PDB file of C-alpha atoms in Angstrom:
ATOM      1  CA  LYS A   1       2.652  -2.607   3.502  1.00  0.00           C
ATOM      2  CA  THR A   2       2.120   1.068   2.626  1.00  0.00           C
ATOM      3  CA  THR A   3       5.198   1.281   0.497  1.00  0.00           C
ATOM      4  CA  LEU A   4       4.197  -1.849  -1.476  1.00  0.00           C
ATOM      5  CA  LEU A   5       0.583  -0.481  -1.875  1.00  0.00           C
ATOM      6  CA  LEU A   6       2.152   2.672  -3.423  1.00  0.00           C
ATOM      7  CA  GLU A   7       4.202   0.671  -5.632  1.00  0.00           C
ATOM      8  CA  LEU A   8       1.189  -1.179  -6.831  1.00  0.00           C
ATOM      9  CA  THR A   9      -0.626   2.227  -7.317  1.00  0.00           C
ATOM     10  CA  LYS A  10       2.207   3.319  -9.598  1.00  0.00           C
ATOM     11  CA  ASP A  11       2.071   0.222 -11.606  1.00  0.00           C
ATOM     12  CA  LEU A  12      -1.653   0.425 -11.874  1.00  0.00           C
ATOM     13  CA  LEU A  13      -1.558   4.131 -12.914  1.00  0.00           C
ATOM     14  CA  ASP A  14       1.005   3.294 -15.631  1.00  0.00           C
ATOM     15  CA  ARG A  15      -1.582   0.611 -16.878  1.00  0.00           C
ATOM     16  CA  ALA A  16      -4.361   2.901 -16.815  1.00  0.00           C
ATOM     17  CA  GLU A  17      -2.543   5.614 -18.694  1.00  0.00           C
ATOM     18  CA  ARG A  18      -1.673   2.971 -21.450  1.00  0.00           C
ATOM     19  CA  ASP A  19      -5.252   1.558 -21.490  1.00  0.00           C
ATOM     20  CA  PHE A  20      -8.129   3.763 -20.753  1.00  0.00           C
ATOM     21  CA  ASN A  21     -10.283   0.652 -20.252  1.00  0.00           C
ATOM     22  CA  HIS A  22      -8.740   0.111 -16.822  1.00  0.00           C
ATOM     23  CA  THR A  23      -9.947   1.528 -13.739  1.00  0.00           C
ATOM     24  CA  LEU A  24      -8.057   4.450 -11.967  1.00  0.00           C
ATOM     25  CA  PRO A  25      -6.348   3.341  -8.966  1.00  0.00           C
ATOM     26  CA  VAL A  26      -7.011   5.598  -5.900  1.00  0.00           C
ATOM     27  CA  VAL A  27      -5.296   5.233  -2.384  1.00  0.00           C
ATOM     28  CA  PHE A  28      -7.723   5.877   0.525  1.00  0.00           C
ATOM     29  CA  ASN A  29      -6.657   5.721   4.074  1.00  0.00           C
ATOM     30  CA  LEU A  30      -9.271   3.981   6.088  1.00  0.00           C
ATOM     31  CA  SER A  31      -8.305   5.636   9.432  1.00  0.00           C
ATOM     32  CA  SER A  32     -10.648   8.516   8.410  1.00  0.00           C
ATOM     33  CA  TRP A  33     -13.546   6.208   7.697  1.00  0.00           C
ATOM     34  CA  ALA A  34     -13.938   5.548  11.467  1.00  0.00           C
ATOM     35  CA  THR A  35     -14.834   9.202  12.532  1.00  0.00           C
ATOM     36  CA  ARG A  36     -18.329   8.968  10.858  1.00  0.00           C
ATOM     37  CA  GLN A  37     -18.596   5.325   9.832  1.00  0.00           C
ATOM     38  CA  PRO A  38     -20.431   6.164   6.676  1.00  0.00           C
ATOM     39  CA  ALA A  39     -21.433   3.621   3.804  1.00  0.00           C
ATOM     40  CA  LEU A  40     -18.225   3.097   1.968  1.00  0.00           C
ATOM     41  CA  ASN A  41     -19.677   4.489  -1.302  1.00  0.00           C
ATOM     42  CA  ASP A  42     -20.350   7.799   0.495  1.00  0.00           C
ATOM     43  CA  TRP A  43     -16.998   7.702   2.211  1.00  0.00           C
ATOM     44  CA  LEU A  44     -15.191   7.122  -1.057  1.00  0.00           C
ATOM     45  CA  VAL A  45     -17.043  10.090  -2.643  1.00  0.00           C
ATOM     46  CA  ASP A  46     -16.070  12.182   0.200  1.00  0.00           C
ATOM     47  CA  GLU A  47     -12.558  11.359   0.139  1.00  0.00           C
ATOM     48  CA  LEU A  48     -12.287  11.993  -3.478  1.00  0.00           C
ATOM     49  CA  SER A  49     -13.740  15.198  -2.937  1.00  0.00           C
ATOM     50  CA  VAL A  50     -11.718  16.354   0.083  1.00  0.00           C
ATOM     51  CA  ARG A  51      -8.432  14.696  -0.383  1.00  0.00           C
ATOM     52  CA  TYR A  52      -8.071  14.691  -4.198  1.00  0.00           C
ATOM     53  CA  GLN A  53     -10.210  17.721  -4.922  1.00  0.00           C
ATOM     54  CA  VAL A  54     -12.379  16.046  -7.441  1.00  0.00           C
ATOM     55  CA  PRO A  55     -15.669  17.829  -8.000  1.00  0.00           C
ATOM     56  CA  ARG A  56     -18.522  15.910  -5.875  1.00  0.00           C
ATOM     57  CA  LYS A  57     -20.641  15.267  -9.116  1.00  0.00           C
ATOM     58  CA  HIS A  58     -17.662  13.655 -10.747  1.00  0.00           C
ATOM     59  CA  ALA A  59     -16.616  11.690  -7.574  1.00  0.00           C
ATOM     60  CA  GLN A  60     -20.208  10.417  -7.317  1.00  0.00           C
ATOM     61  CA  SER A  61     -20.167   9.416 -10.949  1.00  0.00           C
ATOM     62  CA  TRP A  62     -16.868   7.679 -10.815  1.00  0.00           C
ATOM     63  CA  VAL A  63     -17.874   5.468  -7.696  1.00  0.00           C
ATOM     64  CA  ALA A  64     -21.172   4.752  -9.016  1.00  0.00           C
ATOM     65  CA  LYS A  65     -19.843   3.738 -12.398  1.00  0.00           C
ATOM     66  CA  ASP A  66     -17.040   1.732 -10.880  1.00  0.00           C
ATOM     67  CA  LEU A  67     -14.498   3.891 -12.506  1.00  0.00           C
ATOM     68  CA  ILE A  68     -12.036   3.768  -9.813  1.00  0.00           C
ATOM     69  CA  LEU A  69     -10.033   0.876  -8.214  1.00  0.00           C
ATOM     70  CA  PRO A  70     -10.157   1.535  -4.437  1.00  0.00           C
ATOM     71  CA  LEU A  71      -6.878   0.794  -2.760  1.00  0.00           C
ATOM     72  CA  LEU A  72      -7.714   1.052   0.994  1.00  0.00           C
ATOM     73  CA  ASP A  73      -4.773   1.345   3.170  1.00  0.00           C
ATOM     74  CA  GLY A  74      -4.619   1.030   7.109  1.00  0.00           C
ATOM     75  CA  LEU A  75      -7.553  -1.222   8.295  1.00  0.00           C
ATOM     76  CA  ASP A  76      -5.195  -1.925  11.229  1.00  0.00           C
ATOM     77  CA  GLU A  77      -5.033   1.844  11.883  1.00  0.00           C
ATOM     78  CA  VAL A  78      -8.725   2.185  12.307  1.00  0.00           C
ATOM     79  CA  ALA A  79      -9.722   2.238  15.801  1.00  0.00           C
ATOM     80  CA  ALA A  80      -9.888  -1.248  17.300  1.00  0.00           C
ATOM     81  CA  GLU A  81     -13.783  -0.896  18.323  1.00  0.00           C
ATOM     82  CA  CYS A  82     -14.385   0.280  14.702  1.00  0.00           C
ATOM     83  CA  ARG A  83     -12.563  -2.440  12.591  1.00  0.00           C
ATOM     84  CA  SER A  84     -15.356  -4.986  12.430  1.00  0.00           C
ATOM     85  CA  ALA A  85     -17.866  -2.132  11.326  1.00  0.00           C
ATOM     86  CA  CYS A  86     -15.311  -0.945   8.733  1.00  0.00           C
ATOM     87  CA  VAL A  87     -14.853  -4.656   7.410  1.00  0.00           C
ATOM     88  CA  GLU A  88     -18.583  -5.017   7.159  1.00  0.00           C
ATOM     89  CA  ALA A  89     -18.799  -1.697   5.187  1.00  0.00           C
ATOM     90  CA  ILE A  90     -16.220  -3.076   2.797  1.00  0.00           C
ATOM     91  CA  ASN A  91     -18.136  -6.187   2.386  1.00  0.00           C
ATOM     92  CA  VAL A  92     -21.420  -4.400   1.676  1.00  0.00           C
ATOM     93  CA  PHE A  93     -19.474  -2.308  -0.815  1.00  0.00           C
ATOM     94  CA  ARG A  94     -18.233  -5.571  -2.428  1.00  0.00           C
ATOM     95  CA  THR A  95     -21.832  -6.892  -2.656  1.00  0.00           C
ATOM     96  CA  GLU A  96     -23.156  -3.613  -4.162  1.00  0.00           C
ATOM     97  CA  HIS A  97     -20.340  -3.205  -6.740  1.00  0.00           C
ATOM     98  CA  GLY A  98     -19.805  -6.951  -7.785  1.00  0.00           C
ATOM     99  CA  LEU A  99     -16.405  -7.558  -9.339  1.00  0.00           C
ATOM    100  CA  ILE A 100     -14.622  -4.220  -8.925  1.00  0.00           C
ATOM    101  CA  PRO A 101     -11.120  -4.787  -8.116  1.00  0.00           C
ATOM    102  CA  LEU A 102     -10.269  -3.697  -4.637  1.00  0.00           C
ATOM    103  CA  ALA A 103      -7.185  -4.041  -2.224  1.00  0.00           C
ATOM    104  CA  VAL A 104      -7.210  -3.655   1.433  1.00  0.00           C
ATOM    105  CA  CYS A 105      -3.998  -3.369   3.572  1.00  0.00           C
ATOM    106  CA  SER A 106      -3.664  -4.327   7.209  1.00  0.00           C
ATOM    107  CA  ARG A 107      -1.128  -5.961   9.611  1.00  0.00           C
ATOM    108  CA  VAL A 108      -1.590  -9.834   9.909  1.00  0.00           C
ATOM    109  CA  ALA A 109      -2.038  -9.919  13.623  1.00  0.00           C
ATOM    110  CA  ASP A 110      -4.773  -7.016  13.707  1.00  0.00           C
ATOM    111  CA  TYR A 111      -6.591  -8.638  10.898  1.00  0.00           C
ATOM    112  CA  ALA A 112      -6.441 -11.928  12.497  1.00  0.00           C
ATOM    113  CA  ALA A 113      -7.906 -10.567  15.683  1.00  0.00           C
ATOM    114  CA  LEU A 114     -11.214  -9.535  13.854  1.00  0.00           C
ATOM    115  CA  THR A 115     -14.201 -11.735  14.003  1.00  0.00           C
ATOM    116  CA  THR A 116     -15.818 -10.354  11.097  1.00  0.00           C
ATOM    117  CA  LYS A 117     -13.675 -11.078   7.862  1.00  0.00           C
ATOM    118  CA  LEU A 118     -13.264  -9.567   4.408  1.00  0.00           C
ATOM    119  CA  ARG A 119     -14.984 -11.366   1.583  1.00  0.00           C
ATOM    120  CA  LEU A 120     -12.416 -10.959  -0.952  1.00  0.00           C
ATOM    121  CA  PRO A 121     -11.382 -13.554  -3.647  1.00  0.00           C
ATOM    122  CA  GLY A 122      -7.700 -13.721  -2.215  1.00  0.00           C
ATOM    123  CA  ALA A 123      -5.350 -12.300   0.119  1.00  0.00           C
ATOM    124  CA  LEU A 124      -1.516 -11.682  -0.059  1.00  0.00           C
ATOM    125  CA  VAL A 125       0.744 -11.753   3.056  1.00  0.00           C
ATOM    126  CA  VAL A 126       3.925  -9.658   2.760  1.00  0.00           C
ATOM    127  CA  GLN A 127       6.875 -11.614   4.269  1.00  0.00           C
ATOM    128  CA  PRO A 128      10.107 -10.024   5.258  1.00  0.00           C
ATOM    129  CA  LEU A 129      12.788  -9.865   2.544  1.00  0.00           C
ATOM    130  CA  THR A 130      15.179 -12.661   2.441  1.00  0.00           C
ATOM    131  CA  ARG A 131      18.843 -12.072   2.482  1.00  0.00           C
ATOM    132  CA  ARG A 132      18.915 -13.388  -1.186  1.00  0.00           C
ATOM    133  CA  GLN A 133      16.169 -10.877  -2.403  1.00  0.00           C
ATOM    134  CA  THR A 134      18.040  -8.012  -0.704  1.00  0.00           C
ATOM    135  CA  ASP A 135      21.472  -8.965  -2.225  1.00  0.00           C
ATOM    136  CA  HIS A 136      19.600  -9.374  -5.618  1.00  0.00           C
ATOM    137  CA  TYR A 137      18.279  -5.914  -5.348  1.00  0.00           C
ATOM    138  CA  LEU A 138      21.537  -4.368  -4.390  1.00  0.00           C
ATOM    139  CA  ALA A 139      23.369  -6.311  -7.112  1.00  0.00           C
ATOM    140  CA  GLN A 140      20.772  -5.190  -9.748  1.00  0.00           C
ATOM    141  CA  ALA A 141      21.359  -1.684  -8.702  1.00  0.00           C
ATOM    142  CA  GLY A 142      25.056  -1.901  -9.374  1.00  0.00           C
ATOM    143  CA  ALA A 143      27.721   0.517  -8.545  1.00  0.00           C
ATOM    144  CA  PRO A 144      25.485   3.172  -6.775  1.00  0.00           C
ATOM    145  CA  LEU A 145      24.641   0.498  -4.068  1.00  0.00           C
ATOM    146  CA  ALA A 146      28.047  -1.379  -4.136  1.00  0.00           C
ATOM    147  CA  GLY A 147      28.935   0.275  -0.934  1.00  0.00           C
ATOM    148  CA  ILE A 148      25.845  -0.979   0.963  1.00  0.00           C
ATOM    149  CA  ARG A 149      26.202  -4.408  -0.395  1.00  0.00           C
ATOM    150  CA  LYS A 150      29.858  -4.601   0.640  1.00  0.00           C
ATOM    151  CA  ALA A 151      29.089  -3.315   4.269  1.00  0.00           C
ATOM    152  CA  LEU A 152      26.513  -6.006   4.674  1.00  0.00           C
ATOM    153  CA  CYS A 153      29.144  -8.588   4.502  1.00  0.00           C
ATOM    154  CA  ASP A 154      30.235  -7.900   8.079  1.00  0.00           C
ATOM    155  CA  ASP A 155      27.215  -6.303   9.521  1.00  0.00           C
ATOM    156  CA  GLU A 156      24.693  -8.537  10.914  1.00  0.00           C
ATOM    157  CA  ILE A 157      22.529  -5.729  12.447  1.00  0.00           C
ATOM    158  CA  LEU A 158      22.336  -3.958   8.985  1.00  0.00           C
ATOM    159  CA  TRP A 159      20.982  -7.263   7.452  1.00  0.00           C
ATOM    160  CA  GLU A 160      18.275  -7.278  10.011  1.00  0.00           C
ATOM    161  CA  LEU A 161      17.329  -3.651   9.205  1.00  0.00           C
ATOM    162  CA  LEU A 162      16.941  -4.140   5.479  1.00  0.00           C
ATOM    163  CA  ASP A 163      14.262  -6.867   5.793  1.00  0.00           C
ATOM    164  CA  THR A 164      11.371  -4.709   4.460  1.00  0.00           C
ATOM    165  CA  PRO A 165      11.031  -2.869   1.153  1.00  0.00           C
ATOM    166  CA  LEU A 166      10.711   0.408   2.886  1.00  0.00           C
ATOM    167  CA  MET A 167      13.964   0.082   4.922  1.00  0.00           C
ATOM    168  CA  LEU A 168      15.716  -1.184   1.866  1.00  0.00           C
ATOM    169  CA  SER A 169      14.483   1.877   0.056  1.00  0.00           C
ATOM    170  CA  VAL A 170      15.611   4.185   2.803  1.00  0.00           C
ATOM    171  CA  ALA A 171      18.949   2.662   2.945  1.00  0.00           C
ATOM    172  CA  ALA A 172      19.324   2.866  -0.772  1.00  0.00           C
ATOM    173  CA  LEU A 173      18.440   6.620  -0.885  1.00  0.00           C
ATOM    174  CA  ALA A 174      20.629   7.376   2.038  1.00  0.00           C
ATOM    175  CA  TYR A 175      23.750   5.379   1.208  1.00  0.00           C
ATOM    176  CA  GLN A 176      23.539   5.847  -2.736  1.00  0.00           C
ATOM    177  CA  ASP A 177      27.172   6.286  -4.204  1.00  0.00           C
ATOM    178  CA  ARG A 178      28.673   5.737  -0.654  1.00  0.00           C
ATOM    179  CA  SER A 179      31.632   3.369   0.113  1.00  0.00           C
ATOM    180  CA  ALA A 180      31.238   0.393   2.388  1.00  0.00           C
ATOM    181  CA  ALA A 181      33.554   2.580   4.929  1.00  0.00           C
ATOM    182  CA  GLU A 182      31.302   5.476   4.853  1.00  0.00           C
ATOM    183  CA  VAL A 183      28.194   3.085   5.558  1.00  0.00           C
ATOM    184  CA  GLN A 184      30.005   1.431   8.288  1.00  0.00           C
ATOM    185  CA  THR A 185      31.329   4.584   9.937  1.00  0.00           C
ATOM    186  CA  THR A 186      27.786   6.117  10.088  1.00  0.00           C
ATOM    187  CA  GLY A 187      26.565   3.245  12.388  1.00  0.00           C
ATOM    188  CA  THR A 188      23.398   1.470  12.299  1.00  0.00           C
TER     189      THR A 188
END
């Protein structure tokens, strides 16, 4: 989920660079919210100031004027006893900021266990990659990943390991320009 959120961030940053009318995407890790449980406005300002070294006055202005697109990662990493309060803080922020785009990442089981739900217009559930998707990705990469693609023909465990974008990316980096024999001899 975090890998996909970072890919989304990159795409949104590219869009914001091309068109200054788009908000600036910023990734925030919700686990730090639980320490003090402030209003989300205040927490976003603090995080911009501390984590991204944005001068506090600018951070306050950016949040107040809806100039950032908050990408909130790790709702499932917030302490279990604080998650409902975190969801409520996000919902209050949404009420105060209207139509500002927002993304929240969480594992499905942890989110489903909550009694308080996010009031967002939509949700995406990231499914494991299918073998067809994995094969398509490797085929598109061509020769640099041909060794992994060939090794998959005979390795059921390797197929199971490559069912997330993160693991597929790790394998692509680790085995780039390696032969199938090199992939297979290193083990799984």
